[in-house]
Short mmCIF file of C-alpha atoms in Angstrom, two decimals:
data_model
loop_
_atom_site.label_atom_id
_atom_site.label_comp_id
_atom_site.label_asym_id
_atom_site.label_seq_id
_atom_site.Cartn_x
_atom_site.Cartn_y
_atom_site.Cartn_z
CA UNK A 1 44.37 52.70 -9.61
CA UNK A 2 47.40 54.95 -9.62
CA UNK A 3 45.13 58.17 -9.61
CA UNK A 4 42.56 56.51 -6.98
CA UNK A 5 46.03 55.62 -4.71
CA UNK A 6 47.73 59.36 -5.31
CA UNK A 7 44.88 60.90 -4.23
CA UNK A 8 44.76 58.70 -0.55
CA UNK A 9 48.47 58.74 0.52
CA UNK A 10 48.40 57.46 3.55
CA UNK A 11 46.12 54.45 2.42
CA UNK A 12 49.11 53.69 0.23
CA UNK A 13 51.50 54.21 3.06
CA UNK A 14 49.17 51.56 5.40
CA UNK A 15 49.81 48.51 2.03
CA UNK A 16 53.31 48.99 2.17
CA UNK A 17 53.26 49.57 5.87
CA UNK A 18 51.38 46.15 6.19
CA UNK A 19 54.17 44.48 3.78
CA UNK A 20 57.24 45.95 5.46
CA UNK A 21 55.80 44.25 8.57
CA UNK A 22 55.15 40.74 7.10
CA UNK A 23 58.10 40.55 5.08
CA UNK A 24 60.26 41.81 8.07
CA UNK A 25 59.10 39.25 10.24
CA UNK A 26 60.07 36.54 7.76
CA UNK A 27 63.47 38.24 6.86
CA UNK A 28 64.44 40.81 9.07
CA UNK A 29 67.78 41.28 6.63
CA UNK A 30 68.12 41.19 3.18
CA UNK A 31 64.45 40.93 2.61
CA UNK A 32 63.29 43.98 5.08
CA UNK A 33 65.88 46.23 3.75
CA UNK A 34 65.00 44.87 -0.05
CA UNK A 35 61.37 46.02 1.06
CA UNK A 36 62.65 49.50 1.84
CA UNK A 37 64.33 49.80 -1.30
CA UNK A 38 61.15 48.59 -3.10
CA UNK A 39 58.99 51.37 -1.24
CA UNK A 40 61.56 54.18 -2.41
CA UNK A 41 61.64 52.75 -5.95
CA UNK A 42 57.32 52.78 -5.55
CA UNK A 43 56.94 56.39 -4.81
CA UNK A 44 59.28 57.79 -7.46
CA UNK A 45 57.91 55.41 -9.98
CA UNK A 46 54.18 56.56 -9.00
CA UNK A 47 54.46 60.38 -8.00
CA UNK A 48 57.72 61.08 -9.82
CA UNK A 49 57.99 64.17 -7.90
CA UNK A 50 58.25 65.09 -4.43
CA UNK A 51 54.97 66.74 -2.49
CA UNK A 52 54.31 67.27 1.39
CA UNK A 53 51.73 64.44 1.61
CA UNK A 54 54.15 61.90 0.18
CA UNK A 55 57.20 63.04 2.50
CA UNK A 56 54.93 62.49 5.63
CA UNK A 57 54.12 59.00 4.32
CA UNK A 58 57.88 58.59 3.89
CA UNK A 59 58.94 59.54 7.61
CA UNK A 60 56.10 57.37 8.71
CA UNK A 61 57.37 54.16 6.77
CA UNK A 62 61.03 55.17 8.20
CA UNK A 63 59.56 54.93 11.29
CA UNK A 64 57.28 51.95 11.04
CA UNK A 65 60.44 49.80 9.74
CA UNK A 66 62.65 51.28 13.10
CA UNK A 67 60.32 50.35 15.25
CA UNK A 68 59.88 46.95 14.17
CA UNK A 69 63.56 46.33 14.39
CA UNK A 70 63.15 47.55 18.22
CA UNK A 71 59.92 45.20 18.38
CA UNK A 72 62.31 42.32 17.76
CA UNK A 73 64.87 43.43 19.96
CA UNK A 74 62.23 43.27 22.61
CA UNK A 75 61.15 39.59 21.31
CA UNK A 76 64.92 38.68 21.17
CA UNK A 77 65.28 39.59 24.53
CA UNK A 78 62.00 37.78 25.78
CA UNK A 79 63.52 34.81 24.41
CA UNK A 80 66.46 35.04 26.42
CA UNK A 81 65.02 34.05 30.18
CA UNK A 82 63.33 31.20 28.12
CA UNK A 83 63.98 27.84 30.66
CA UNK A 84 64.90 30.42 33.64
CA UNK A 85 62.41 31.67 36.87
CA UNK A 86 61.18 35.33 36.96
CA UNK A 87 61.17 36.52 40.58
CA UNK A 88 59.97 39.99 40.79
CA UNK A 89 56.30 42.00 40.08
CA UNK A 90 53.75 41.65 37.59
CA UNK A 91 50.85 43.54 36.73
CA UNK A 92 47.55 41.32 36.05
CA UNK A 93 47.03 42.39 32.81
CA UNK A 94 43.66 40.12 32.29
CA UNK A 95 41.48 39.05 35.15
CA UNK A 96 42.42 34.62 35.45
CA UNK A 97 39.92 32.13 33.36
CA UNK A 98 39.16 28.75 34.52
CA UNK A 99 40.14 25.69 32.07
CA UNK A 100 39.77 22.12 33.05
CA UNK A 101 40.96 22.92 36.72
CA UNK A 102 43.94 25.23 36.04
CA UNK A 103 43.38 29.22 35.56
CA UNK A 104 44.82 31.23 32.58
CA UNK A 105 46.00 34.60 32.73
CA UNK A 106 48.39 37.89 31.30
CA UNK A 107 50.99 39.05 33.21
CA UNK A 108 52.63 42.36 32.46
CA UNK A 109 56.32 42.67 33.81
CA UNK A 110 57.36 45.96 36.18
CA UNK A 111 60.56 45.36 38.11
CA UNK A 112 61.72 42.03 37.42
CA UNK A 113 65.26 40.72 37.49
CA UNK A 114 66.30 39.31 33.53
CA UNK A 115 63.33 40.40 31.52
CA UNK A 116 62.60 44.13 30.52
CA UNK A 117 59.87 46.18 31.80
CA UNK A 118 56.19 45.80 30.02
CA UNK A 119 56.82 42.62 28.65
CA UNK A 120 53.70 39.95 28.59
CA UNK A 121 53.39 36.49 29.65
CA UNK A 122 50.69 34.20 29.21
CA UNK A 123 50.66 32.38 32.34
CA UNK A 124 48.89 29.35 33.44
CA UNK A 125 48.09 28.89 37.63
CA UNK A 126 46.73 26.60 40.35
CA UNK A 127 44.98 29.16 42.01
CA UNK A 128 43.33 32.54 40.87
CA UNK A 129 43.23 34.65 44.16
CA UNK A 130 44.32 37.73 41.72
CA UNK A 131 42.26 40.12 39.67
CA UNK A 132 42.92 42.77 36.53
CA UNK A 133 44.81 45.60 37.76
CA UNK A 134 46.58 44.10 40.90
CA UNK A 135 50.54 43.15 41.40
CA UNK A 136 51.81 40.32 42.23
CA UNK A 137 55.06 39.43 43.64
CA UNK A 138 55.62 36.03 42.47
CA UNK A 139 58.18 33.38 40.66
CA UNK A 140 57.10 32.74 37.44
CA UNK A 141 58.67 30.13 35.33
CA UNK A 142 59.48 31.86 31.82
CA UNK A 143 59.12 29.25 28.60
CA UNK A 144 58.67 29.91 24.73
CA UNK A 145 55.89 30.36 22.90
CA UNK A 146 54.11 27.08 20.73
CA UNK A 147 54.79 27.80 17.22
CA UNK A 148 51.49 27.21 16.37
CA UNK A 149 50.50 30.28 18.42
CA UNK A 150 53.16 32.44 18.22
CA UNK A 151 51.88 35.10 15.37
CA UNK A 152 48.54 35.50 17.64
CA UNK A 153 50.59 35.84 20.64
CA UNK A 154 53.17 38.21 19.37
CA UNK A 155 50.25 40.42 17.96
CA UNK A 156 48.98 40.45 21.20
CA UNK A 157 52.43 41.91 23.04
CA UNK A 158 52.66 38.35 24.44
CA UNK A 159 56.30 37.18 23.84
CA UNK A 160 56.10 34.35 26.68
CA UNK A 161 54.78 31.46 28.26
CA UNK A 162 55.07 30.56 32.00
CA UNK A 163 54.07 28.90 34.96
CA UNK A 164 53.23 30.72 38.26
CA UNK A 165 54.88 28.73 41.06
CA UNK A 166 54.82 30.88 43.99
CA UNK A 167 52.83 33.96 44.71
CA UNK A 168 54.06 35.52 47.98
CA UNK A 169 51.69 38.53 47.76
CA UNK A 170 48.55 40.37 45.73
CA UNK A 171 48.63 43.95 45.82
CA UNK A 172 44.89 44.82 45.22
CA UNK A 173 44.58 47.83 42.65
CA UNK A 174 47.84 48.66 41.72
CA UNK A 175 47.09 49.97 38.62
CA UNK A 176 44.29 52.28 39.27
CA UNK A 177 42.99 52.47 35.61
CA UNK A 178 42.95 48.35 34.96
CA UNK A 179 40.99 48.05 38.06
CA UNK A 180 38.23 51.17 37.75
CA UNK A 181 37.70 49.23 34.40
CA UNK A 182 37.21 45.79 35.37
CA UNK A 183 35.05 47.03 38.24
CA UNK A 184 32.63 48.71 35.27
CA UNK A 185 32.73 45.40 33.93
CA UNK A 186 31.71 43.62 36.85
CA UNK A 187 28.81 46.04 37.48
CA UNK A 188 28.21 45.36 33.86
CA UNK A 189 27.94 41.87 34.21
CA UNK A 190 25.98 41.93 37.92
CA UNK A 191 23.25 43.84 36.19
CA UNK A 192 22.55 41.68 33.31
CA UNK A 193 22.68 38.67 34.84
CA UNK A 194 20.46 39.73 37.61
CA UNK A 195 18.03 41.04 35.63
CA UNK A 196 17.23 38.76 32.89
CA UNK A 197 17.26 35.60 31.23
CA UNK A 198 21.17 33.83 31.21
CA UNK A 199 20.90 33.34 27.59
CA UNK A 200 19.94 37.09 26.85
CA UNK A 201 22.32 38.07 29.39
CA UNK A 202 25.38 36.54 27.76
CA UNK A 203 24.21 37.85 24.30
CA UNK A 204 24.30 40.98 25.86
CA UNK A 205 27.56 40.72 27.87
CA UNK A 206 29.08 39.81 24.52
CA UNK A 207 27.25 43.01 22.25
CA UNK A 208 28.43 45.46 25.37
CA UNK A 209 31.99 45.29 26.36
CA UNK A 210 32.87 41.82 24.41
CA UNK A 211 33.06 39.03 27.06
CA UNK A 212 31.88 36.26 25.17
CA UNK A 213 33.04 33.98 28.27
CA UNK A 214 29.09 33.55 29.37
CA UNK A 215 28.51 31.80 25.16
CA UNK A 216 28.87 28.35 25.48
CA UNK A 217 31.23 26.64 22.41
CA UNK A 218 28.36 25.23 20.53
CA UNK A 219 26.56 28.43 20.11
CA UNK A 220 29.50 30.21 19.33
CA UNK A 221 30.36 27.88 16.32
CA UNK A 222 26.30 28.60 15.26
CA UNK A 223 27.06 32.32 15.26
CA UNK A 224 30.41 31.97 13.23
CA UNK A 225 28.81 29.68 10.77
CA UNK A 226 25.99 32.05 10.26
CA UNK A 227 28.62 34.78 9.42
CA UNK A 228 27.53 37.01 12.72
CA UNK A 229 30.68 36.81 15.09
CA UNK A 230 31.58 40.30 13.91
CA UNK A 231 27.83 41.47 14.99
CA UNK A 232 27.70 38.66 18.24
CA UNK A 233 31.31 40.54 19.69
CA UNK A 234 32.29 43.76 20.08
CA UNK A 235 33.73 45.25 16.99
CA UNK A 236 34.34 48.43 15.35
CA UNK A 237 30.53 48.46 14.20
CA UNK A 238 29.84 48.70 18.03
CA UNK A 239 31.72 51.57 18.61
CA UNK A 240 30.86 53.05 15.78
CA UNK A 241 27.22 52.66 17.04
CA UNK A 242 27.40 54.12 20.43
CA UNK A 243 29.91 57.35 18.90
CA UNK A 244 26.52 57.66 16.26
CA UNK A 245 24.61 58.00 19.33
CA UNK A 246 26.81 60.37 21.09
CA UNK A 247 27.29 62.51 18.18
CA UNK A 248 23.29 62.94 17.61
CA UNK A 249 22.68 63.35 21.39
CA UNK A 250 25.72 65.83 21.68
CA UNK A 251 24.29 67.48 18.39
CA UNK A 252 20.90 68.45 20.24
CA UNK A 253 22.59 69.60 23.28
CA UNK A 254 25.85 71.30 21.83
CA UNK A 255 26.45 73.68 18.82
CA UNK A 256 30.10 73.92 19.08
CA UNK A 257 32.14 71.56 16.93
CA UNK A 258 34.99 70.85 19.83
CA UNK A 259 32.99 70.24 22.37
CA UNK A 260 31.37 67.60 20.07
CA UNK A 261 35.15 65.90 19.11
CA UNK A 262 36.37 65.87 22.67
CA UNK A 263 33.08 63.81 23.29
CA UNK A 264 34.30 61.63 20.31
CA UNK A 265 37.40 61.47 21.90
CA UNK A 266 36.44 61.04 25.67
CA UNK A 267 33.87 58.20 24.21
CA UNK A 268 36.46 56.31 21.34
CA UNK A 269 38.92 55.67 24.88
CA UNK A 270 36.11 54.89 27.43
CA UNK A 271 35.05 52.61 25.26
CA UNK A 272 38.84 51.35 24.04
CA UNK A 273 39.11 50.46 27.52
CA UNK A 274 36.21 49.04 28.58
CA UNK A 275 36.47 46.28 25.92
CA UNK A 276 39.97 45.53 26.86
CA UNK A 277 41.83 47.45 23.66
CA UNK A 278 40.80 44.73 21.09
CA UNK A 279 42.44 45.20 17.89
CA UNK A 280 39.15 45.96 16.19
CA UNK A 281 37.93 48.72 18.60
CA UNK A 282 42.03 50.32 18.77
CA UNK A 283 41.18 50.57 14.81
CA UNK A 284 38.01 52.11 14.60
CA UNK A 285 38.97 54.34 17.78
CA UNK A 286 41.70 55.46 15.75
CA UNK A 287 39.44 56.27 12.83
CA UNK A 288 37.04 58.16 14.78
CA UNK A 289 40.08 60.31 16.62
CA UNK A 290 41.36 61.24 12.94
CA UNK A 291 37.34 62.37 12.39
CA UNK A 292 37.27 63.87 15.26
CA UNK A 293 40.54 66.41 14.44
CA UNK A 294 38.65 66.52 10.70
CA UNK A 295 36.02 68.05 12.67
CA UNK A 296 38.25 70.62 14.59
CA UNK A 297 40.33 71.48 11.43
CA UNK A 298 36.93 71.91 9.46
CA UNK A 299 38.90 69.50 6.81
CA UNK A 300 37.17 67.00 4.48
CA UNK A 301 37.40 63.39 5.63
CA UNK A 302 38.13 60.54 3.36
CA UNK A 303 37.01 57.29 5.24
CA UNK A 304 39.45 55.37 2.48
CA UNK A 305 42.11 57.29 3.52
CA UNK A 306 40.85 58.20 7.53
CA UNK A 307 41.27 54.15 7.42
CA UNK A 308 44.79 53.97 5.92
CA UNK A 309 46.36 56.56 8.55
CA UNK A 310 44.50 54.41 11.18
CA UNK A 311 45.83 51.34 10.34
CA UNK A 312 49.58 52.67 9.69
CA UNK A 313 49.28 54.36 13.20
CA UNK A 314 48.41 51.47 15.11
CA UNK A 315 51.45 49.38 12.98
CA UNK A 316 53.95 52.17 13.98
CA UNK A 317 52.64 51.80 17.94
CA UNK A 318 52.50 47.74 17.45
CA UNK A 319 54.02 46.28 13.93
CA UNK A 320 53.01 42.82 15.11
CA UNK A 321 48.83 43.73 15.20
CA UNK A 322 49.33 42.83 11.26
CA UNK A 323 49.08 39.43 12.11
CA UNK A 324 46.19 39.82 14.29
CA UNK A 325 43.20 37.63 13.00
CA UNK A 326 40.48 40.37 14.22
CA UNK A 327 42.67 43.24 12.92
CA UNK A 328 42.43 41.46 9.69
CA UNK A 329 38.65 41.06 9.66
CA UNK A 330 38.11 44.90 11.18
CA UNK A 331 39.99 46.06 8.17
CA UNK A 332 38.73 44.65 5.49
CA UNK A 333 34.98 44.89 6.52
CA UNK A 334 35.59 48.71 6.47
CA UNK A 335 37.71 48.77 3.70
CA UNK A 336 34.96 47.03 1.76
CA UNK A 337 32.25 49.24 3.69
CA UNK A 338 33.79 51.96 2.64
CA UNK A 339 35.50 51.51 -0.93
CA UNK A 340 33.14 49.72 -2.43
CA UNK A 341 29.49 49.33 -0.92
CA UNK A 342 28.64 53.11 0.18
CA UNK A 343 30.29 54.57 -3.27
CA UNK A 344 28.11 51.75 -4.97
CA UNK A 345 25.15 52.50 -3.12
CA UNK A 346 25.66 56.00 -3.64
CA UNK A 347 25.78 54.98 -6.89
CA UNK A 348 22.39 53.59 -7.42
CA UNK A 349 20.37 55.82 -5.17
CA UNK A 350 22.08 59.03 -7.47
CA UNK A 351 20.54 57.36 -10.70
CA UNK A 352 17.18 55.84 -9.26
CA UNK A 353 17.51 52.66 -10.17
CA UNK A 354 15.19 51.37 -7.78
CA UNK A 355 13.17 54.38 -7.19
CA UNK A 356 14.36 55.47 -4.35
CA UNK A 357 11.72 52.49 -2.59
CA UNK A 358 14.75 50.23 -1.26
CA UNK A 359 17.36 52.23 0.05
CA UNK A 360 17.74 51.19 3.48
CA UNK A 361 17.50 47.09 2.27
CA UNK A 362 20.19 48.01 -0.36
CA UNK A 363 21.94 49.41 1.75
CA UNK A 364 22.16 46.52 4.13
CA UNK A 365 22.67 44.21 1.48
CA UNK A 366 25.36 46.18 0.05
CA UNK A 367 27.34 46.39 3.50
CA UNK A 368 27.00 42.52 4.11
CA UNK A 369 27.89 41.72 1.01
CA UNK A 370 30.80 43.78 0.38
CA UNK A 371 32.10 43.15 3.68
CA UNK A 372 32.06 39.40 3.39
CA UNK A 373 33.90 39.54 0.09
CA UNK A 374 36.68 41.63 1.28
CA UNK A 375 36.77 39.43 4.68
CA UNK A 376 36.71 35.95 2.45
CA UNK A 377 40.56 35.28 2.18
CA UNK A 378 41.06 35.98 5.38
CA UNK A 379 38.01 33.59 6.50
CA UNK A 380 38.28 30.92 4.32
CA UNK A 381 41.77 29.94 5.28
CA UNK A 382 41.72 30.66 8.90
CA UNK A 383 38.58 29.38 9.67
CA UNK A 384 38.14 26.68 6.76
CA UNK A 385 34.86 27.44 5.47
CA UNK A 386 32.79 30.54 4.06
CA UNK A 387 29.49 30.87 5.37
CA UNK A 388 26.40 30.75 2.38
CA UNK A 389 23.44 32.59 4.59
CA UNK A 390 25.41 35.72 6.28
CA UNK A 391 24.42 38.46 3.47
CA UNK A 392 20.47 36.86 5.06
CA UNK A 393 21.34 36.86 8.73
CA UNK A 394 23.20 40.05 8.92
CA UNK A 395 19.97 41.90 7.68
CA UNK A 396 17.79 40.11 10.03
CA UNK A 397 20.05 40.93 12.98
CA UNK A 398 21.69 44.01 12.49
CA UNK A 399 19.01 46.21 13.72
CA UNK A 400 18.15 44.46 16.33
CA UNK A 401 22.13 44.04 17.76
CA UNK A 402 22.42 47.93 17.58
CA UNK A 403 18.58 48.47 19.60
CA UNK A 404 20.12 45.88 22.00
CA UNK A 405 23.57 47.84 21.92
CA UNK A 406 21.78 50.99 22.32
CA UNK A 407 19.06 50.20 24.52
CA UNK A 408 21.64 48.60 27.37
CA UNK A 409 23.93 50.97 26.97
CA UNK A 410 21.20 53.87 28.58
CA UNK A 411 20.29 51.45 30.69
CA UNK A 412 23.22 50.73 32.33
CA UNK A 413 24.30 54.60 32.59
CA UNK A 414 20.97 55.17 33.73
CA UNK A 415 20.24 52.20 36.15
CA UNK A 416 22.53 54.09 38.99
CA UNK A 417 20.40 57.09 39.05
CA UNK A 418 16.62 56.22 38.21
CA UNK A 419 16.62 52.41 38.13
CA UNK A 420 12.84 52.05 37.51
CA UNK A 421 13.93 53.93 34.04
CA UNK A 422 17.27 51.55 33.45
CA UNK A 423 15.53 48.65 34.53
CA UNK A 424 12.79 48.81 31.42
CA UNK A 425 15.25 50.12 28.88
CA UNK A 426 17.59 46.61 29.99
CA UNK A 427 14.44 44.74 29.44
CA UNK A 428 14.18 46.16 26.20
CA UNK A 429 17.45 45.34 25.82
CA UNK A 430 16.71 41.62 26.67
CA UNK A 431 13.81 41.63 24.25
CA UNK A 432 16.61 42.57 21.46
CA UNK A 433 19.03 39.88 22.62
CA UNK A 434 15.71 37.44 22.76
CA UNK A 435 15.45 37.73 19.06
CA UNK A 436 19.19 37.79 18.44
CA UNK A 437 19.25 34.31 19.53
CA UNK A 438 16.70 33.01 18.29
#
């Protein structure tokens, strides 16, 4: 272990990043600075002397553990307007949902007396006359967050609760990029729906760009029961998909290698944004920008360690993600991809155990398997149970979610421009999302 952990330092540095985080959170005193100690004591015990890599890793733990001490400074003075109204603007952060007769929204704070600028608020409201991207100059009433919910709402940014009580005006499209977005989505969505069955259509909406909003509850619970939700809703196996698809298409058109990692790039942020920067796409974006400098620097890649730097970036930009149920679950299906079912498969196939005659099913096996075993703490105590058949239903779906994922994806560039061509590839697509559900 200590030779397997030298050799991917910033793997390491993404473990103790992970710990600084969760024991700072509980402690932000004697404990946090214990943890520093602990992490200095680590490295000399394990490297015993100094080396470049293990510096780097250093400075980035420095400044993982300053920035969550500026994290809750932010929190600390969220907490402060707690009981108080919020007169100022707000940036519409996530387009309002309907529950039960009241609408539920995020609200992003930019100029607004008593509360500092970018902090979230997840607001409830009477009326939803507001969209994703547009300001609004309203009175919100500020309030604390449940405890119940507070790790998932502080790993979301969201350090508040509050009540809209006045709106005195909706500036449509004030944040350009928020809006272009949620219009793609809403082309997205028009298109689907309009073409094809509601039940293949939601599949669909949720395999695309994530909005799960069109599954109804009791199918939901079906899916996470059969052990699919990571398949059912975007995930870092969906982007990973569509870059595949870039890569091989930019590969017949393009010999140079940057031209192929700024389409990595240009692709890992499109799609970042179109899914509304979900924890699990922000890590497997992040993996696929660290491939996509491997690729410029003509430097070997170690998806162990490509992971580990991911995961400690996106800590040092947001310390709170750790906490994130879906950041969990990304993780630790790749980690388990990629530590232990590719090496084993690799493994087998090298030796010809099975003559070479089952790759592809051992290979799917292997995934499933490996992913659902790393995932199981995390599963079993969040959501109670462990599902027996996913290893089965993950191999009977998987191909078909990334022909769906594939298939609507040309379709929907292409629609625009030749929609006789879009229209068949999204019934294609619909086929795909037929079988899914059954």
């Amino acid at each position: 272990m200590r030779d397997y952990l030298k050799k991917r330092p910033l793997f390491l540095c993404s473990l103790i990043g992970a710990c600084i985080c969760v024991m700072g959170y509980y402690s932000k005193t004697a404990v946090f600075f214990a943890g520093i100690c602990f992490i200095i004591i680590c490295f000399v015990f394990i490297y015993n002397t100094v080396q470049a890599p293990y510096v780097v890793v250093m400075i980035l733990l420095v400044l993982l553990s300053v920035r969550l001490l500026k994290t809750y400074e932010k929190i600390e003075s969220a907490q402060k307007v707690c009981g108080t109204e919020l007169k100022g603007r707000f940036i519409v952060c996530e387009s309002p949902e309907e529950n039960d007769g009241y609408y539920t929204s995020v609200l992003e704070s930019a100029g607004c007396d008593g509360i500092e600028n970018g902090t979230r608020i997840f607001v409830f409201s009477n009326e939803s006359g507001f969209e994703c991207g547009d300001a609004l100059s309203a009175v919100v009433y500020a309030d604390s967050i449940d405890e119940r919910y507070k790790l998932s709402n502080y790993s979301e940014k969201i350090y508040l609760n509050g009540n809209i009580e006045e709106i005195s005006d909706v500036e449509k499209d004030a944040d350009p990029v928020l809006s272009v977005f949620e219009d793609i989505r809403g082309y997205i969505r028009k298109t689907l729906f309009s073409g094809m069955k509601y039940d293949e259509a939601a599949t669909l909406s949720a395999v695309v760009f994530g909005d799960r909003s069109y599954i109804d509850d009791e199918f939901y619970e079906l899916i996470k029961r059969a052990g699919v939700s990571h398949v059912m809703v975007v995930s870092g196996m969906h982007l990973a998909i569509i870059v595949s698809l870039v890569t091989r298409i930019s590969g017949k058109l393009f010999y140079s290698s940057g031209v192929k990692a700024v389409l990595i790039f240009i692709t890992v942020l499109f799609m970042t944004a179109l899914c509304g920067f979900t924890k699990s796409i922000i890590r497997a974006g992040v993996c696929y920008i660290i491939y996509a400098v491997s690729i410029l620097t003509r430097r070997d890649n170690d998806s162990v360690n490509t992971l580990g730097g991911a995961v400690t970036v996106i800590l040092i930009v947001e310390p709170m993600t750790v906490f994130s149920i879906s950041f969990q679950l990304s993780a630790l299906s790749t980690l388990g991809i990629v530590a232990a079912a590719i090496p084993s498969v690799r493994y087998i196939t090298e030796r010809r155990f099975l003559g070479g005659r089952c790759d592809g099913l051992l290979g799917a096996v292997a995934v499933t398997s490996f992913a659902m075993l790393f995932t199981l703490p995390v599963t079993s105590y969040v959501f109670g149970y462990v599902s027996s058949v996913s290893v089965v239903t993950n191999i009977l779906i998987s191909f078909a979610v990334t022909l769906a994922l594939g298939l609507a994806a040309a379709g929907l560039v292409i629609y625009p421009f030749i929609p006789v061509i879009g229209k068949c590839l999204l019934n294609a697509a619909g086929i795909a999302a037929a079988y899914i559900n059954l």
